[in-house]
């Protein structure tokens, strides 16, 4: 949008996203609309909407801040023949957001947005990615993360087990609810989409975020969280915003170190770990909230393959892996900032193999929790 | 054969002219008498069905085969004089026999084409007669199916009529009428005439040709039923009556023949529509009265004379009487009557030159050249004589074969002025447009009449017209409810264009591929003008292309007169004309493309602006007036940027 001041002026790392009241969010939408309206009626010129470019090309990495920060490149969507449809859709989306979500205190999922717009006639979205993209645009333009606008993510935010007491509220009565994550039997606690209101109590020494849920279950099954005094979190791939925000709040709140344990491949390094730590290019405008700067990388590193005699438990890198690795070396500001990471990725490319978390089963099913993890935690050979 | 035959229906009004003509005809009949008279095929063929006719044809063929066998035999048998043997086989070919064997030359190849040819001959005669008499033609064409393969064709015109004495000869004597020395633009060049059609009918059905003709409001109409004596090539009058006819003047011809009708290309429908385009001054009334699938008796009494509008269908008629399809005239302007010219020396054949020499009344060659030809000045005549080594004073009839050949060469080598060009009566751009507009629904019309030009000493003129139907619009010939009956159908961009060819205002429906008009059209690169064109084919598109060649002498590729021969000069004129039209069409097409694109953009913008305005209205709680203002302002802004460049 035009000439709208950024919502937050550089909050300190770890600060909570400024909580904007629904009324304020609605007011921001009004501002955008007034701007557009003024352009049309008073200034007789084609209205524009401006929003930050959401890609890696528009972020820089500052280790002091600890997350991908936007460098201010803006995209301008001027109303033209080519943009008239998208422009109209944007305005209608703003109207729906204001009138149906904010003013009515309602929520909607991304897919619901897509279906809701089916009533817009020729203005409808043909595919969900179209509405998703406009939603992200709107979020960036308003400088308000979409959860605050009432949009809820579809996917769950990850699972937690361990010596942690989560203090939640009853959504209706606001009565306090205490959840003991160590007493969930064989299950785990699901991270809700909104985590800002949660409070924590824990005696754990660190947080271990695990990529795959099968490994997570092995660790839970053998009560590894008791052995290692840690909180286990299953990310199931790239962590969701809620998951990232939860880990961040937990770590900030309790002053805990965080360790990430993923597959040893370009996706595990460049997408899962990097997004957890510094955020993504796609949601650059909100990275400052959805990042965990204190996380460190435990493994599996390429060096681990050699150190733990796992050469014969690897898979050759596929073309897509190689491309992703080379792309990270070339374009990812985070990787480019850390020689250690460059070394690791180059080593992986040289070895030409990737490794999965489960590969430790080669030495016995519980080798990973009996030998590998204690060993790594002792040596503290983490990557930044 | 048919080249030299010219029915002079048009001359019928002038008694003296008709008499003179008759004299001129004499030499024409001569070729038929070349062969010894042996009556092989009987002249009387009344009431015979087509089966009989077929066996007859077969018999003729068998006779020919026997003759061939006999020719080969004598050498082996006995030393009889071969010439004598052959002499026994030599006999006169009757007109009917010649006709049946050569029906393809005359346009009666098959039952479908026979129907068209019959209509065509009658209509051509009617139009020539009306125009020469200065009457705005109104021609009524009625096709009545009387049996599965049998039609009664009735053509009625409002022409000058034909004097009683001429009627039998005009309609029931082949090779009657000539334009041997007459170089004048007319339709009549087509086919050998109405008597051929009458004979075809007589040979295939046995039914007489019925003629009614009236030459003035105060006279009674003559009614004739005629047969051709096919042996003597003479009219045989079956019935001769005076009847009442409520029309002031005109002629009605009724021929019953073996024929089939098929809709679509090369149909009578298409012919009449094409005629209506090229002759916008003519009103055609047309109807086709088909039997239902089961055969039923003819709905109308034979020979009944009545204005078509007042005709009463018989009560037992199984098929309801069809409505008349009326092709109303688009102009009251009669075509300008072309002048008759003398032949230009460069356009003449050696044989014809010899004939002219023989028949000339000029005293010497010098005056012969000067008077018999156009554009031969006295000086040029002397020059030709010198070149040919001839005394300018020698008598034309004494110029021997050898000398005439020299003369012929000398003529070709001598530079002469082009023939006069005012002898051609073009349709004219306005009239072409009028014809196209009234018959073809289109969004763009254009026409070009080229300046006259000359090929081989014959003046000619090329005219072209174009009608472009915007795809998606009502197309083709939809003009009236009855249009379904007409030839020509909706065209699309994926189909070849519709090419209408004309020679002296007569539509050419057959042998499109062999015609220089098609060659010229194919030879033009239509891609330059915005039409797609497969290699070596007609361009594609919803386009009707009208091409007319007017000439005192249209060079047809064959006697069937269906395609124009490819002379460089003709192709060149055609190409130049097509290119001129093409350039103007491309301007139209690119403007149309731009307009379409602009319209598409305009529609697209207008589709979404209301949504934009609605969104703003919902956010800012605007009223309807403000909402509308947003749409209006944005529309103006966007259209200014995107639609005006």
GROMACS .gro file of C-alpha atoms in nm, chain B residues 183-535:
model
  353
  567UNK     CA    1  -1.810  -0.963  -8.181
  568UNK     CA    2  -2.026  -0.835  -7.906
  569UNK     CA    3  -2.026  -0.898  -7.539
  570UNK     CA    4  -2.320  -1.117  -7.446
  571UNK     CA    5  -2.408  -1.410  -7.228
  572UNK     CA    6  -2.493  -1.612  -7.533
  573UNK     CA    7  -2.149  -1.753  -7.568
  574UNK     CA    8  -2.246  -2.006  -7.307
  575UNK     CA    9  -2.360  -2.344  -7.431
  576UNK     CA   10  -2.528  -2.423  -7.753
  577UNK     CA   11  -2.859  -2.289  -7.648
  578UNK     CA   12  -3.204  -2.365  -7.538
  579UNK     CA   13  -3.274  -2.603  -7.827
  580UNK     CA   14  -3.006  -2.838  -7.694
  581UNK     CA   15  -3.184  -2.842  -7.364
  582UNK     CA   16  -3.512  -2.906  -7.543
  583UNK     CA   17  -3.355  -3.188  -7.733
  584UNK     CA   18  -3.210  -3.338  -7.419
  585UNK     CA   19  -3.555  -3.330  -7.268
  586UNK     CA   20  -3.708  -3.485  -7.575
  587UNK     CA   21  -3.446  -3.759  -7.588
  588UNK     CA   22  -3.476  -3.846  -7.222
  589UNK     CA   23  -3.849  -3.809  -7.164
  590UNK     CA   24  -4.009  -3.776  -7.504
  591UNK     CA   25  -4.204  -3.477  -7.387
  592UNK     CA   26  -4.227  -3.180  -7.625
  593UNK     CA   27  -4.079  -2.842  -7.545
  594UNK     CA   28  -4.365  -2.604  -7.474
  595UNK     CA   29  -4.330  -2.241  -7.562
  596UNK     CA   30  -4.560  -1.954  -7.491
  597UNK     CA   31  -4.459  -1.614  -7.617
  598UNK     CA   32  -4.626  -1.279  -7.641
  599UNK     CA   33  -4.481  -0.974  -7.810
  600UNK     CA   34  -4.726  -0.700  -7.715
  601UNK     CA   35  -5.013  -0.620  -7.483
  602UNK     CA   36  -5.267  -0.615  -7.766
  603UNK     CA   37  -5.159  -0.940  -7.923
  604UNK     CA   38  -5.251  -1.288  -7.826
  605UNK     CA   39  -4.982  -1.521  -7.704
  606UNK     CA   40  -4.860  -1.803  -7.922
  607UNK     CA   41  -4.841  -2.146  -7.776
  608UNK     CA   42  -4.630  -2.412  -7.936
  609UNK     CA   43  -4.545  -2.766  -7.853
  610UNK     CA   44  -4.231  -2.855  -8.041
  611UNK     CA   45  -4.024  -3.161  -8.112
  612UNK     CA   46  -3.696  -3.168  -8.296
  613UNK     CA   47  -3.681  -3.393  -8.596
  614UNK     CA   48  -3.346  -3.529  -8.493
  615UNK     CA   49  -3.271  -3.670  -8.834
  616UNK     CA   50  -3.324  -3.354  -9.028
  617UNK     CA   51  -3.252  -3.114  -8.745
  618UNK     CA   52  -3.577  -2.937  -8.815
  619UNK     CA   53  -3.853  -2.829  -8.581
  620UNK     CA   54  -4.160  -3.045  -8.577
  621UNK     CA   55  -4.466  -2.858  -8.460
  622UNK     CA   56  -4.686  -3.077  -8.244
  623UNK     CA   57  -4.930  -2.812  -8.136
  624UNK     CA   58  -4.982  -2.454  -8.246
  625UNK     CA   59  -5.235  -2.244  -8.060
  626UNK     CA   60  -5.321  -1.891  -7.974
  627UNK     CA   61  -5.381  -1.848  -7.605
  628UNK     CA   62  -5.457  -1.574  -7.360
  629UNK     CA   63  -5.180  -1.463  -7.131
  630UNK     CA   64  -5.228  -1.186  -6.879
  631UNK     CA   65  -4.868  -1.073  -6.920
  632UNK     CA   66  -4.797  -0.785  -7.164
  633UNK     CA   67  -4.504  -0.955  -7.324
  634UNK     CA   68  -4.262  -1.229  -7.247
  635UNK     CA   69  -4.170  -1.586  -7.310
  636UNK     CA   70  -4.231  -1.900  -7.117
  637UNK     CA   71  -4.037  -2.217  -7.184
  638UNK     CA   72  -4.126  -2.551  -7.039
  639UNK     CA   73  -3.896  -2.847  -7.076
  640UNK     CA   74  -3.937  -3.182  -6.915
  641UNK     CA   75  -3.617  -3.377  -6.877
  642UNK     CA   76  -3.442  -3.651  -6.695
  643UNK     CA   77  -3.270  -3.479  -6.409
  644UNK     CA   78  -3.189  -3.496  -6.044
  645UNK     CA   79  -3.176  -3.220  -5.794
  646UNK     CA   80  -2.917  -3.181  -5.525
  647UNK     CA   81  -2.876  -2.893  -5.291
  648UNK     CA   82  -2.547  -2.718  -5.228
  649UNK     CA   83  -2.256  -2.649  -5.455
  650UNK     CA   84  -2.323  -2.635  -5.825
  651UNK     CA   85  -2.694  -2.644  -5.766
  652UNK     CA   86  -2.958  -2.439  -5.939
  653UNK     CA   87  -2.998  -2.249  -5.614
  654UNK     CA   88  -2.637  -2.147  -5.619
  655UNK     CA   89  -2.658  -2.055  -5.983
  656UNK     CA   90  -2.954  -1.827  -5.933
  657UNK     CA   91  -2.804  -1.661  -5.632
  658UNK     CA   92  -2.479  -1.602  -5.817
  659UNK     CA   93  -2.679  -1.467  -6.110
  660UNK     CA   94  -2.859  -1.233  -5.876
  661UNK     CA   95  -2.527  -1.102  -5.748
  662UNK     CA   96  -2.380  -1.041  -6.093
  663UNK     CA   97  -2.708  -0.904  -6.228
  664UNK     CA   98  -2.843  -0.680  -5.956
  665UNK     CA   99  -3.091  -0.531  -6.202
  666UNK     CA  100  -3.274  -0.864  -6.234
  667UNK     CA  101  -3.551  -0.990  -6.011
  668UNK     CA  102  -3.555  -1.366  -5.986
  669UNK     CA  103  -3.838  -1.570  -5.854
  670UNK     CA  104  -3.748  -1.923  -5.787
  671UNK     CA  105  -3.907  -2.225  -5.642
  672UNK     CA  106  -3.836  -2.590  -5.623
  673UNK     CA  107  -4.128  -2.822  -5.598
  674UNK     CA  108  -4.003  -3.164  -5.496
  675UNK     CA  109  -4.204  -3.479  -5.463
  676UNK     CA  110  -4.227  -3.631  -5.122
  677UNK     CA  111  -4.008  -3.937  -5.083
  678UNK     CA  112  -4.282  -4.157  -5.238
  679UNK     CA  113  -4.338  -4.082  -5.604
  680UNK     CA  114  -4.653  -3.893  -5.679
  681UNK     CA  115  -4.804  -3.751  -5.995
  682UNK     CA  116  -4.710  -3.405  -6.108
  683UNK     CA  117  -4.877  -3.135  -5.908
  684UNK     CA  118  -4.942  -2.908  -6.203
  685UNK     CA  119  -5.109  -2.972  -6.534
  686UNK     CA  120  -4.868  -2.975  -6.822
  687UNK     CA  121  -4.845  -2.671  -7.037
  688UNK     CA  122  -5.068  -2.467  -6.820
  689UNK     CA  123  -5.002  -2.102  -6.871
  690UNK     CA  124  -5.046  -1.890  -6.569
  691UNK     CA  125  -4.859  -1.638  -6.371
  692UNK     CA  126  -4.679  -1.836  -6.102
  693UNK     CA  127  -4.843  -1.640  -5.825
  694UNK     CA  128  -5.189  -1.744  -5.935
  695UNK     CA  129  -5.107  -2.105  -5.992
  696UNK     CA  130  -5.336  -2.337  -5.803
  697UNK     CA  131  -5.194  -2.650  -5.656
  698UNK     CA  132  -5.402  -2.958  -5.719
  699UNK     CA  133  -5.588  -3.066  -5.411
  700UNK     CA  134  -5.422  -3.409  -5.404
  701UNK     CA  135  -5.076  -3.252  -5.403
  702UNK     CA  136  -4.889  -3.439  -5.135
  703UNK     CA  137  -4.614  -3.186  -5.091
  704UNK     CA  138  -4.739  -2.843  -4.994
  705UNK     CA  139  -4.683  -2.579  -5.255
  706UNK     CA  140  -4.349  -2.421  -5.174
  707UNK     CA  141  -4.314  -2.047  -5.135
  708UNK     CA  142  -4.142  -1.846  -5.399
  709UNK     CA  143  -3.794  -1.737  -5.316
  710UNK     CA  144  -3.762  -1.387  -5.444
  711UNK     CA  145  -3.427  -1.235  -5.529
  712UNK     CA  146  -3.540  -0.876  -5.551
  713UNK     CA  147  -3.341  -0.650  -5.781
  714UNK     CA  148  -3.107  -0.408  -5.611
  715UNK     CA  149  -3.101  -0.149  -5.886
  716UNK     CA  150  -3.321  -0.032  -6.169
  717UNK     CA  151  -3.026   0.050  -6.383
  718UNK     CA  152  -2.999  -0.168  -6.691
  719UNK     CA  153  -2.646  -0.252  -6.797
  720UNK     CA  154  -2.516  -0.034  -7.072
  721UNK     CA  155  -2.562  -0.210  -7.404
  722UNK     CA  156  -2.225  -0.316  -7.535
  723UNK     CA  157  -2.128  -0.214  -7.885
  724UNK     CA  158  -2.063  -0.466  -8.151
  725UNK     CA  159  -1.710  -0.446  -8.283
  726UNK     CA  160  -1.525  -0.592  -8.571
  727UNK     CA  161  -1.262  -0.846  -8.487
  728UNK     CA  162  -0.915  -0.723  -8.414
  729UNK     CA  163  -0.663  -0.879  -8.651
  730UNK     CA  164  -0.446  -1.004  -8.366
  731UNK     CA  165  -0.727  -1.208  -8.223
  732UNK     CA  166  -0.814  -1.405  -8.531
  733UNK     CA  167  -0.736  -1.763  -8.634
  734UNK     CA  168  -0.605  -1.856  -8.976
  735UNK     CA  169  -0.917  -2.051  -9.064
  736UNK     CA  170  -1.135  -1.762  -8.975
  737UNK     CA  171  -0.922  -1.528  -9.179
  738UNK     CA  172  -0.965  -1.753  -9.481
  739UNK     CA  173  -1.338  -1.763  -9.427
  740UNK     CA  174  -1.349  -1.388  -9.404
  741UNK     CA  175  -1.144  -1.354  -9.721
  742UNK     CA  176  -1.380  -1.586  -9.902
  743UNK     CA  177  -1.695  -1.411  -9.791
  744UNK     CA  178  -1.580  -1.053  -9.806
  745UNK     CA  179  -1.746  -0.811 -10.041
  746UNK     CA  180  -1.444  -0.584 -10.041
  747UNK     CA  181  -1.286  -0.529 -10.380
  748UNK     CA  182  -0.927  -0.566 -10.271
  749UNK     CA  183  -0.721  -0.693  -9.982
  750UNK     CA  184  -0.633  -0.344  -9.872
  751UNK     CA  185  -0.994  -0.243  -9.823
  752UNK     CA  186  -1.074  -0.592  -9.690
  753UNK     CA  187  -0.828  -0.540  -9.405
  754UNK     CA  188  -0.950  -0.191  -9.347
  755UNK     CA  189  -1.323  -0.269  -9.341
  756UNK     CA  190  -1.346  -0.617  -9.193
  757UNK     CA  191  -1.125  -0.550  -8.894
  758UNK     CA  192  -1.104  -0.290  -8.628
  759UNK     CA  193  -0.794  -0.080  -8.582
  760UNK     CA  194  -0.650  -0.140  -8.929
  761UNK     CA  195  -0.589   0.197  -9.085
  762UNK     CA  196  -0.536   0.228  -9.457
  763UNK     CA  197  -0.166   0.273  -9.395
  764UNK     CA  198  -0.151  -0.035  -9.173
  765UNK     CA  199  -0.337  -0.234  -9.439
  766UNK     CA  200  -0.075  -0.141  -9.697
  767UNK     CA  201   0.200  -0.230  -9.452
  768UNK     CA  202   0.047  -0.572  -9.394
  769UNK     CA  203   0.016  -0.635  -9.764
  770UNK     CA  204   0.378  -0.543  -9.822
  771UNK     CA  205   0.492  -0.763  -9.542
  772UNK     CA  206   0.287  -1.052  -9.679
  773UNK     CA  207   0.416  -0.994 -10.030
  774UNK     CA  208   0.063  -0.934 -10.152
  775UNK     CA  209  -0.062  -0.681 -10.399
  776UNK     CA  210  -0.294  -0.454 -10.202
  777UNK     CA  211  -0.521  -0.457 -10.501
  778UNK     CA  212  -0.574  -0.832 -10.529
  779UNK     CA  213  -0.924  -0.958 -10.473
  780UNK     CA  214  -0.979  -1.105 -10.130
  781UNK     CA  215  -1.151  -1.415 -10.266
  782UNK     CA  216  -0.851  -1.475 -10.491
  783UNK     CA  217  -0.602  -1.483 -10.210
  784UNK     CA  218  -0.487  -1.840 -10.213
  785UNK     CA  219  -0.416  -2.064  -9.919
  786UNK     CA  220  -0.043  -1.995  -9.919
  787UNK     CA  221  -0.093  -1.625  -9.945
  788UNK     CA  222  -0.348  -1.620  -9.671
  789UNK     CA  223  -0.097  -1.790  -9.446
  790UNK     CA  224   0.155  -1.517  -9.528
  791UNK     CA  225  -0.110  -1.260  -9.467
  792UNK     CA  226  -0.184  -1.416  -9.133
  793UNK     CA  227   0.183  -1.400  -9.035
  794UNK     CA  228   0.212  -1.045  -9.161
  795UNK     CA  229  -0.081  -0.939  -8.950
  796UNK     CA  230   0.076  -1.089  -8.641
  797UNK     CA  231   0.403  -0.907  -8.711
  798UNK     CA  232   0.246  -0.570  -8.769
  799UNK     CA  233   0.205  -0.339  -8.478
  800UNK     CA  234  -0.156  -0.232  -8.450
  801UNK     CA  235  -0.354  -0.016  -8.217
  802UNK     CA  236  -0.537  -0.203  -7.947
  803UNK     CA  237  -0.901  -0.274  -8.020
  804UNK     CA  238  -1.155  -0.021  -7.899
  805UNK     CA  239  -1.234  -0.082  -7.537
  806UNK     CA  240  -1.575   0.077  -7.518
  807UNK     CA  241  -1.734  -0.239  -7.647
  808UNK     CA  242  -1.736  -0.393  -7.302
  809UNK     CA  243  -2.013  -0.337  -7.059
  810UNK     CA  244  -1.872  -0.393  -6.715
  811UNK     CA  245  -2.107  -0.448  -6.425
  812UNK     CA  246  -1.948  -0.157  -6.242
  813UNK     CA  247  -1.828  -0.125  -5.887
  814UNK     CA  248  -2.154   0.018  -5.756
  815UNK     CA  249  -2.359  -0.258  -5.911
  816UNK     CA  250  -2.128  -0.529  -5.784
  817UNK     CA  251  -2.161  -0.384  -5.438
  818UNK     CA  252  -2.538  -0.370  -5.480
  819UNK     CA  253  -2.544  -0.735  -5.586
  820UNK     CA  254  -2.323  -0.850  -5.304
  821UNK     CA  255  -2.503  -0.645  -5.043
  822UNK     CA  256  -2.841  -0.779  -5.134
  823UNK     CA  257  -2.734  -1.142  -5.145
  824UNK     CA  258  -2.447  -1.183  -4.901
  825UNK     CA  259  -2.472  -1.075  -4.541
  826UNK     CA  260  -2.135  -0.931  -4.453
  827UNK     CA  261  -1.968  -0.659  -4.255
  828UNK     CA  262  -1.734  -0.542  -4.526
  829UNK     CA  263  -1.787  -0.500  -4.898
  830UNK     CA  264  -1.555  -0.378  -5.165
  831UNK     CA  265  -1.538  -0.386  -5.541
  832UNK     CA  266  -1.293  -0.301  -5.813
  833UNK     CA  267  -1.351  -0.259  -6.184
  834UNK     CA  268  -1.018  -0.265  -6.362
  835UNK     CA  269  -0.954  -0.060  -6.670
  836UNK     CA  270  -1.018  -0.261  -6.987
  837UNK     CA  271  -0.724  -0.450  -7.128
  838UNK     CA  272  -0.651  -0.669  -7.426
  839UNK     CA  273  -0.545  -1.028  -7.476
  840UNK     CA  274  -0.473  -1.155  -7.827
  841UNK     CA  275  -0.660  -0.865  -7.980
  842UNK     CA  276  -0.970  -0.918  -7.768
  843UNK     CA  277  -1.072  -0.647  -7.526
  844UNK     CA  278  -1.160  -0.766  -7.182
  845UNK     CA  279  -1.219  -0.622  -6.844
  846UNK     CA  280  -1.177  -0.772  -6.499
  847UNK     CA  281  -1.406  -0.689  -6.211
  848UNK     CA  282  -1.382  -0.805  -5.857
  849UNK     CA  283  -1.590  -0.783  -5.546
  850UNK     CA  284  -1.546  -0.896  -5.193
  851UNK     CA  285  -1.779  -0.954  -4.901
  852UNK     CA  286  -1.624  -1.032  -4.566
  853UNK     CA  287  -1.851  -1.184  -4.307
  854UNK     CA  288  -1.738  -1.119  -3.955
  855UNK     CA  289  -1.709  -1.456  -3.785
  856UNK     CA  290  -1.981  -1.508  -3.534
  857UNK     CA  291  -2.226  -1.281  -3.709
  858UNK     CA  292  -2.520  -1.413  -3.900
  859UNK     CA  293  -2.351  -1.512  -4.217
  860UNK     CA  294  -2.381  -1.621  -4.572
  861UNK     CA  295  -2.703  -1.547  -4.741
  862UNK     CA  296  -2.938  -1.493  -4.454
  863UNK     CA  297  -3.152  -1.211  -4.566
  864UNK     CA  298  -3.500  -1.347  -4.561
  865UNK     CA  299  -3.677  -1.631  -4.395
  866UNK     CA  300  -3.668  -1.821  -4.717
  867UNK     CA  301  -3.293  -1.806  -4.735
  868UNK     CA  302  -3.264  -2.165  -4.624
  869UNK     CA  303  -3.361  -2.255  -4.976
  870UNK     CA  304  -3.068  -2.078  -5.126
  871UNK     CA  305  -2.722  -2.186  -5.222
  872UNK     CA  306  -2.435  -2.065  -5.014
  873UNK     CA  307  -2.404  -2.139  -4.649
  874UNK     CA  308  -2.248  -1.996  -4.339
  875UNK     CA  309  -1.877  -1.960  -4.368
  876UNK     CA  310  -1.615  -1.985  -4.101
  877UNK     CA  311  -1.253  -1.888  -4.074
  878UNK     CA  312  -1.149  -2.252  -4.108
  879UNK     CA  313  -1.304  -2.300  -4.448
  880UNK     CA  314  -1.178  -2.189  -4.787
  881UNK     CA  315  -1.328  -1.870  -4.916
  882UNK     CA  316  -1.629  -1.887  -5.143
  883UNK     CA  317  -1.515  -1.802  -5.493
  884UNK     CA  318  -1.780  -1.686  -5.738
  885UNK     CA  319  -1.660  -1.682  -6.098
  886UNK     CA  320  -1.840  -1.508  -6.379
  887UNK     CA  321  -1.789  -1.465  -6.749
  888UNK     CA  322  -2.002  -1.196  -6.910
  889UNK     CA  323  -2.228  -1.198  -6.605
  890UNK     CA  324  -2.287  -1.571  -6.624
  891UNK     CA  325  -2.184  -1.773  -6.318
  892UNK     CA  326  -1.928  -2.046  -6.378
  893UNK     CA  327  -1.997  -2.332  -6.143
  894UNK     CA  328  -1.784  -2.615  -6.276
  895UNK     CA  329  -1.412  -2.679  -6.325
  896UNK     CA  330  -1.303  -2.420  -6.073
  897UNK     CA  331  -0.955  -2.569  -6.055
  898UNK     CA  332  -0.889  -2.530  -6.427
  899UNK     CA  333  -0.995  -2.168  -6.439
  900UNK     CA  334  -0.750  -1.882  -6.465
  901UNK     CA  335  -0.957  -1.698  -6.205
  902UNK     CA  336  -0.882  -1.967  -5.948
  903UNK     CA  337  -0.521  -1.976  -6.056
  904UNK     CA  338  -0.490  -1.603  -6.005
  905UNK     CA  339  -0.659  -1.621  -5.664
  906UNK     CA  340  -0.433  -1.905  -5.554
  907UNK     CA  341  -0.131  -1.721  -5.691
  908UNK     CA  342  -0.186  -1.417  -5.474
  909UNK     CA  343  -0.020  -1.434  -5.133
  910UNK     CA  344  -0.318  -1.371  -4.911
  911UNK     CA  345  -0.112  -1.397  -4.597
  912UNK     CA  346   0.005  -1.046  -4.677
  913UNK     CA  347  -0.353  -0.936  -4.646
  914UNK     CA  348  -0.436  -1.108  -4.321
  915UNK     CA  349  -0.594  -1.430  -4.445
  916UNK     CA  350  -0.447  -1.772  -4.392
  917UNK     CA  351  -0.375  -1.970  -4.703
  918UNK     CA  352  -0.259  -2.329  -4.732
  919UNK     CA  353   0.015  -2.366  -4.992
   0.00000   0.00000   0.00000
